Amino acid sequence: MAAYDKADLERRMAGAVESLKHDLTGLRTGRASTTLLDPVTVEVYGSHMPITQVATVSAPEPRLLSVQVWDKSNVGPVDKAIRSAGLGLNPIVDGQTLRLPIPDLTEERRKELAKLANQYAEKARIAARNVRRDGMDSLKTDEKKGVFGEDERKRHETEVQKITDATIAEIDAAAAAKEKEILGK
């Protein structure tokens, strides 16, 4: 049984790109959006959970997010998670509700958001490279098992590298477009 599966590699690399695009939609250029908090994970009940599993996130005003925490004991961890997420948001605690005023987009804030977009892109590049590594490892395993010879392995490795290069180019393009949108250029 061959371990190398080109369709699976393409699917996993496409998943890295989709994950990046989802993360980038959370980076808003000045408007409140509930997707802004999608990358935030909260440590509660002994595990890390997305914020949407411990609270309701809403945008009651264009420049304000409201986070209604369901369990009173989780207000502190949710506050801490939002502050440490690197989004530049400072929650105001009001009972079980956290209000997040969206700061004006100063040049400094724009640079912070662009930096965060680049961090997301780097995570996606790393994911794509990990998929490439898995593909290369399965090719070597298949060659050792005698599924195919060295020439065919090298041909498949070139194929995997082309898929990886195309995926990384797509990641770079998405990151560059978001950076352009954020910086207003």
mmCIF file of C-alpha atoms in Angstrom:
data_model
loop_
_atom_site.group_PDB
_atom_site.id
_atom_site.type_symbol
_atom_site.label_atom_id
_atom_site.label_comp_id
_atom_site.label_asym_id
_atom_site.label_seq_id
_atom_site.Cartn_x
_atom_site.Cartn_y
_atom_site.Cartn_z
ATOM 1 C CA MET A 1 0.000 0.000 0.000
ATOM 2 C CA ALA A 2 1.459 3.332 -1.060
ATOM 3 C CA ALA A 3 1.737 6.018 1.625
ATOM 4 C CA TYR A 4 2.103 8.888 -0.862
ATOM 5 C CA ASP A 5 -1.228 10.539 -1.710
ATOM 6 C CA LYS A 6 -1.036 13.644 -3.912
ATOM 7 C CA ALA A 7 -4.720 14.528 -3.417
ATOM 8 C CA ASP A 8 -4.313 14.433 0.372
ATOM 9 C CA LEU A 9 -1.262 16.729 0.194
ATOM 10 C CA GLU A 10 -3.159 19.207 -1.998
ATOM 11 C CA ARG A 11 -6.144 19.109 0.384
ATOM 12 C CA ARG A 12 -3.954 19.728 3.435
ATOM 13 C CA MET A 13 -2.111 22.612 1.759
ATOM 14 C CA ALA A 14 -5.406 24.145 0.664
ATOM 15 C CA GLY A 15 -6.489 23.836 4.297
ATOM 16 C CA ALA A 16 -3.477 25.919 5.391
ATOM 17 C CA VAL A 17 -4.451 28.645 2.908
ATOM 18 C CA GLU A 18 -8.111 28.583 4.001
ATOM 19 C CA SER A 19 -7.097 28.794 7.649
ATOM 20 C CA LEU A 20 -4.949 31.831 6.879
ATOM 21 C CA LYS A 21 -7.762 33.528 4.966
ATOM 22 C CA HIS A 22 -10.118 32.896 7.882
ATOM 23 C CA ASP A 23 -7.602 34.377 10.337
ATOM 24 C CA LEU A 24 -7.045 37.403 8.108
ATOM 25 C CA THR A 25 -10.763 38.159 7.945
ATOM 26 C CA GLY A 26 -10.580 38.701 11.699
ATOM 27 C CA LEU A 27 -8.141 41.570 11.224
ATOM 28 C CA ARG A 28 -10.371 44.559 10.698
ATOM 29 C CA THR A 29 -9.170 47.950 9.724
ATOM 30 C CA GLY A 30 -11.207 49.889 12.283
ATOM 31 C CA ARG A 31 -14.684 48.380 12.438
ATOM 32 C CA ALA A 32 -15.900 46.034 15.117
ATOM 33 C CA SER A 33 -16.394 42.501 13.869
ATOM 34 C CA THR A 34 -17.057 39.364 15.873
ATOM 35 C CA THR A 35 -14.474 37.521 13.743
ATOM 36 C CA LEU A 36 -11.824 39.754 15.301
ATOM 37 C CA LEU A 37 -11.845 37.453 18.335
ATOM 38 C CA ASP A 38 -11.796 34.149 16.403
ATOM 39 C CA PRO A 39 -8.081 33.491 17.026
ATOM 40 C CA VAL A 40 -8.495 34.011 20.797
ATOM 41 C CA THR A 41 -8.392 30.844 22.885
ATOM 42 C CA VAL A 42 -9.259 30.839 26.576
ATOM 43 C CA GLU A 43 -7.814 28.463 29.152
ATOM 44 C CA VAL A 44 -10.796 27.248 31.159
ATOM 45 C CA TYR A 45 -11.776 23.948 32.748
ATOM 46 C CA GLY A 46 -8.220 22.683 32.241
ATOM 47 C CA SER A 47 -8.130 23.070 28.460
ATOM 48 C CA HIS A 48 -7.866 25.718 25.743
ATOM 49 C CA MET A 49 -11.159 26.629 24.089
ATOM 50 C CA PRO A 50 -12.178 29.152 21.450
ATOM 51 C CA ILE A 51 -13.753 32.222 23.016
ATOM 52 C CA THR A 52 -17.043 31.411 21.278
ATOM 53 C CA GLN A 53 -17.362 28.276 23.445
ATOM 54 C CA VAL A 54 -17.324 30.224 26.718
ATOM 55 C CA ALA A 55 -19.016 33.496 25.739
ATOM 56 C CA THR A 56 -21.274 35.236 23.260
ATOM 57 C CA VAL A 57 -19.482 37.802 21.088
ATOM 58 C CA SER A 58 -21.472 40.616 19.494
ATOM 59 C CA ALA A 59 -20.860 43.975 17.854
ATOM 60 C CA PRO A 60 -23.567 46.319 19.221
ATOM 61 C CA GLU A 61 -21.877 49.412 17.782
ATOM 62 C CA PRO A 62 -19.504 49.967 14.842
ATOM 63 C CA ARG A 63 -16.550 50.597 17.180
ATOM 64 C CA LEU A 64 -17.411 48.297 20.103
ATOM 65 C CA LEU A 65 -17.406 44.555 20.721
ATOM 66 C CA SER A 66 -19.324 43.010 23.589
ATOM 67 C CA VAL A 67 -18.344 39.672 25.105
ATOM 68 C CA GLN A 68 -20.992 38.140 27.382
ATOM 69 C CA VAL A 69 -19.267 35.416 29.432
ATOM 70 C CA TRP A 70 -21.624 32.582 30.372
ATOM 71 C CA ASP A 71 -19.894 31.442 33.577
ATOM 72 C CA LYS A 72 -18.955 34.149 36.072
ATOM 73 C CA SER A 73 -15.770 32.282 37.056
ATOM 74 C CA ASN A 74 -14.491 32.550 33.464
ATOM 75 C CA VAL A 75 -14.524 36.370 33.252
ATOM 76 C CA GLY A 76 -10.901 36.643 34.433
ATOM 77 C CA PRO A 77 -9.493 34.030 32.014
ATOM 78 C CA VAL A 78 -11.437 35.550 29.084
ATOM 79 C CA ASP A 79 -10.126 39.031 29.952
ATOM 80 C CA LYS A 80 -6.570 37.671 30.189
ATOM 81 C CA ALA A 81 -6.879 35.766 26.887
ATOM 82 C CA ILE A 82 -8.091 38.856 24.993
ATOM 83 C CA ARG A 83 -5.314 41.037 26.432
ATOM 84 C CA SER A 84 -2.605 38.479 25.631
ATOM 85 C CA ALA A 85 -3.869 37.697 22.100
ATOM 86 C CA GLY A 86 -1.822 40.535 20.591
ATOM 87 C CA LEU A 87 -4.852 42.228 19.049
ATOM 88 C CA GLY A 88 -4.269 45.526 20.859
ATOM 89 C CA LEU A 89 -7.646 45.374 22.604
ATOM 90 C CA ASN A 90 -8.162 46.326 26.256
ATOM 91 C CA PRO A 91 -11.385 44.905 27.701
ATOM 92 C CA ILE A 92 -13.475 46.876 30.175
ATOM 93 C CA VAL A 93 -15.043 44.417 32.643
ATOM 94 C CA ASP A 94 -18.660 45.102 33.608
ATOM 95 C CA GLY A 95 -19.941 42.123 35.600
ATOM 96 C CA GLN A 96 -20.062 39.174 33.204
ATOM 97 C CA THR A 97 -19.782 41.452 30.171
ATOM 98 C CA LEU A 98 -16.522 42.644 28.666
ATOM 99 C CA ARG A 99 -16.688 45.712 26.452
ATOM 100 C CA LEU A 100 -13.952 46.051 23.856
ATOM 101 C CA PRO A 101 -13.668 49.503 22.325
ATOM 102 C CA ILE A 102 -11.989 49.245 18.934
ATOM 103 C CA PRO A 103 -9.141 51.766 18.913
ATOM 104 C CA ASP A 104 -8.770 54.291 16.112
ATOM 105 C CA LEU A 105 -6.407 53.156 13.428
ATOM 106 C CA THR A 106 -3.320 55.194 14.080
ATOM 107 C CA GLU A 107 -0.211 54.528 12.033
ATOM 108 C CA GLU A 108 1.177 52.533 14.974
ATOM 109 C CA ARG A 109 -1.988 50.401 15.194
ATOM 110 C CA ARG A 110 -1.901 49.763 11.444
ATOM 111 C CA LYS A 111 1.694 48.560 11.741
ATOM 112 C CA GLU A 112 0.719 46.263 14.629
ATOM 113 C CA LEU A 113 -2.090 44.746 12.559
ATOM 114 C CA ALA A 114 0.209 44.314 9.553
ATOM 115 C CA LYS A 115 2.733 42.574 11.794
ATOM 116 C CA LEU A 116 0.004 40.279 13.110
ATOM 117 C CA ALA A 117 -1.075 39.482 9.530
ATOM 118 C CA ASN A 118 2.499 38.521 8.724
ATOM 119 C CA GLN A 119 2.611 36.269 11.798
ATOM 120 C CA TYR A 120 -0.529 34.498 10.585
ATOM 121 C CA ALA A 121 1.044 34.111 7.142
ATOM 122 C CA GLU A 122 4.227 32.636 8.632
ATOM 123 C CA LYS A 123 2.160 30.058 10.544
ATOM 124 C CA ALA A 124 0.474 29.103 7.270
ATOM 125 C CA ARG A 125 3.859 28.811 5.497
ATOM 126 C CA ILE A 126 5.105 26.551 8.282
ATOM 127 C CA ALA A 127 1.976 24.403 7.953
ATOM 128 C CA ALA A 128 2.555 24.089 4.188
ATOM 129 C CA ARG A 129 6.193 23.127 4.742
ATOM 130 C CA ASN A 130 5.145 20.510 7.295
ATOM 131 C CA VAL A 131 2.779 19.010 4.725
ATOM 132 C CA ARG A 132 5.644 18.984 2.197
ATOM 133 C CA ARG A 133 7.883 17.217 4.738
ATOM 134 C CA ASP A 134 5.197 14.595 5.358
ATOM 135 C CA GLY A 135 4.864 14.050 1.606
ATOM 136 C CA MET A 136 8.617 13.701 1.123
ATOM 137 C CA ASP A 137 8.814 11.243 4.047
ATOM 138 C CA SER A 138 6.023 9.102 2.602
ATOM 139 C CA LEU A 139 7.794 9.079 -0.778
ATOM 140 C CA LYS A 140 11.011 7.822 0.833
ATOM 141 C CA THR A 141 9.053 5.194 2.736
ATOM 142 C CA ASP A 142 7.341 4.029 -0.454
ATOM 143 C CA GLU A 143 10.699 3.810 -2.236
ATOM 144 C CA LYS A 144 12.136 1.689 0.612
ATOM 145 C CA LYS A 145 9.090 -0.591 0.434
ATOM 146 C CA GLY A 146 9.680 -1.007 -3.288
ATOM 147 C CA VAL A 147 6.417 0.654 -4.354
ATOM 148 C CA PHE A 148 8.406 2.608 -6.930
ATOM 149 C CA GLY A 149 12.014 3.370 -7.833
ATOM 150 C CA GLU A 150 14.323 6.318 -7.303
ATOM 151 C CA ASP A 151 13.438 8.039 -10.594
ATOM 152 C CA GLU A 152 9.721 7.967 -9.841
ATOM 153 C CA ARG A 153 10.369 9.176 -6.272
ATOM 154 C CA LYS A 154 12.332 12.146 -7.615
ATOM 155 C CA ARG A 155 9.558 12.934 -10.091
ATOM 156 C CA HIS A 156 7.002 12.895 -7.261
ATOM 157 C CA GLU A 157 9.288 15.040 -5.078
ATOM 158 C CA THR A 158 9.397 17.654 -7.847
ATOM 159 C CA GLU A 159 5.598 17.485 -8.008
ATOM 160 C CA VAL A 160 5.314 17.982 -4.215
ATOM 161 C CA GLN A 161 7.711 20.933 -4.389
ATOM 162 C CA LYS A 162 5.645 22.569 -7.154
ATOM 163 C CA ILE A 163 2.473 22.196 -5.063
ATOM 164 C CA THR A 164 4.297 23.680 -2.072
ATOM 165 C CA ASP A 165 5.640 26.617 -4.082
ATOM 166 C CA ALA A 166 2.166 27.387 -5.453
ATOM 167 C CA THR A 167 0.655 27.208 -1.959
ATOM 168 C CA ILE A 168 3.291 29.511 -0.468
ATOM 169 C CA ALA A 169 2.787 31.957 -3.349
ATOM 170 C CA GLU A 170 -0.956 31.960 -2.586
ATOM 171 C CA ILE A 171 -0.216 32.557 1.122
ATOM 172 C CA ASP A 172 2.134 35.432 0.266
ATOM 173 C CA ALA A 173 -0.457 36.987 -2.050
ATOM 174 C CA ALA A 174 -3.195 36.820 0.616
ATOM 175 C CA ALA A 175 -0.873 38.330 3.233
ATOM 176 C CA ALA A 176 0.282 41.096 0.892
ATOM 177 C CA ALA A 177 -3.318 41.992 -0.009
ATOM 178 C CA LYS A 178 -4.314 42.183 3.660
ATOM 179 C CA GLU A 179 -1.230 44.240 4.516
ATOM 180 C CA LYS A 180 -2.077 46.641 1.688
ATOM 181 C CA GLU A 181 -5.653 46.929 2.997
ATOM 182 C CA ILE A 182 -4.482 47.504 6.576
ATOM 183 C CA LEU A 183 -1.846 50.091 5.715
ATOM 184 C CA GLY A 184 -4.210 51.829 3.284
ATOM 185 C CA LYS A 185 -1.742 51.854 0.402
#
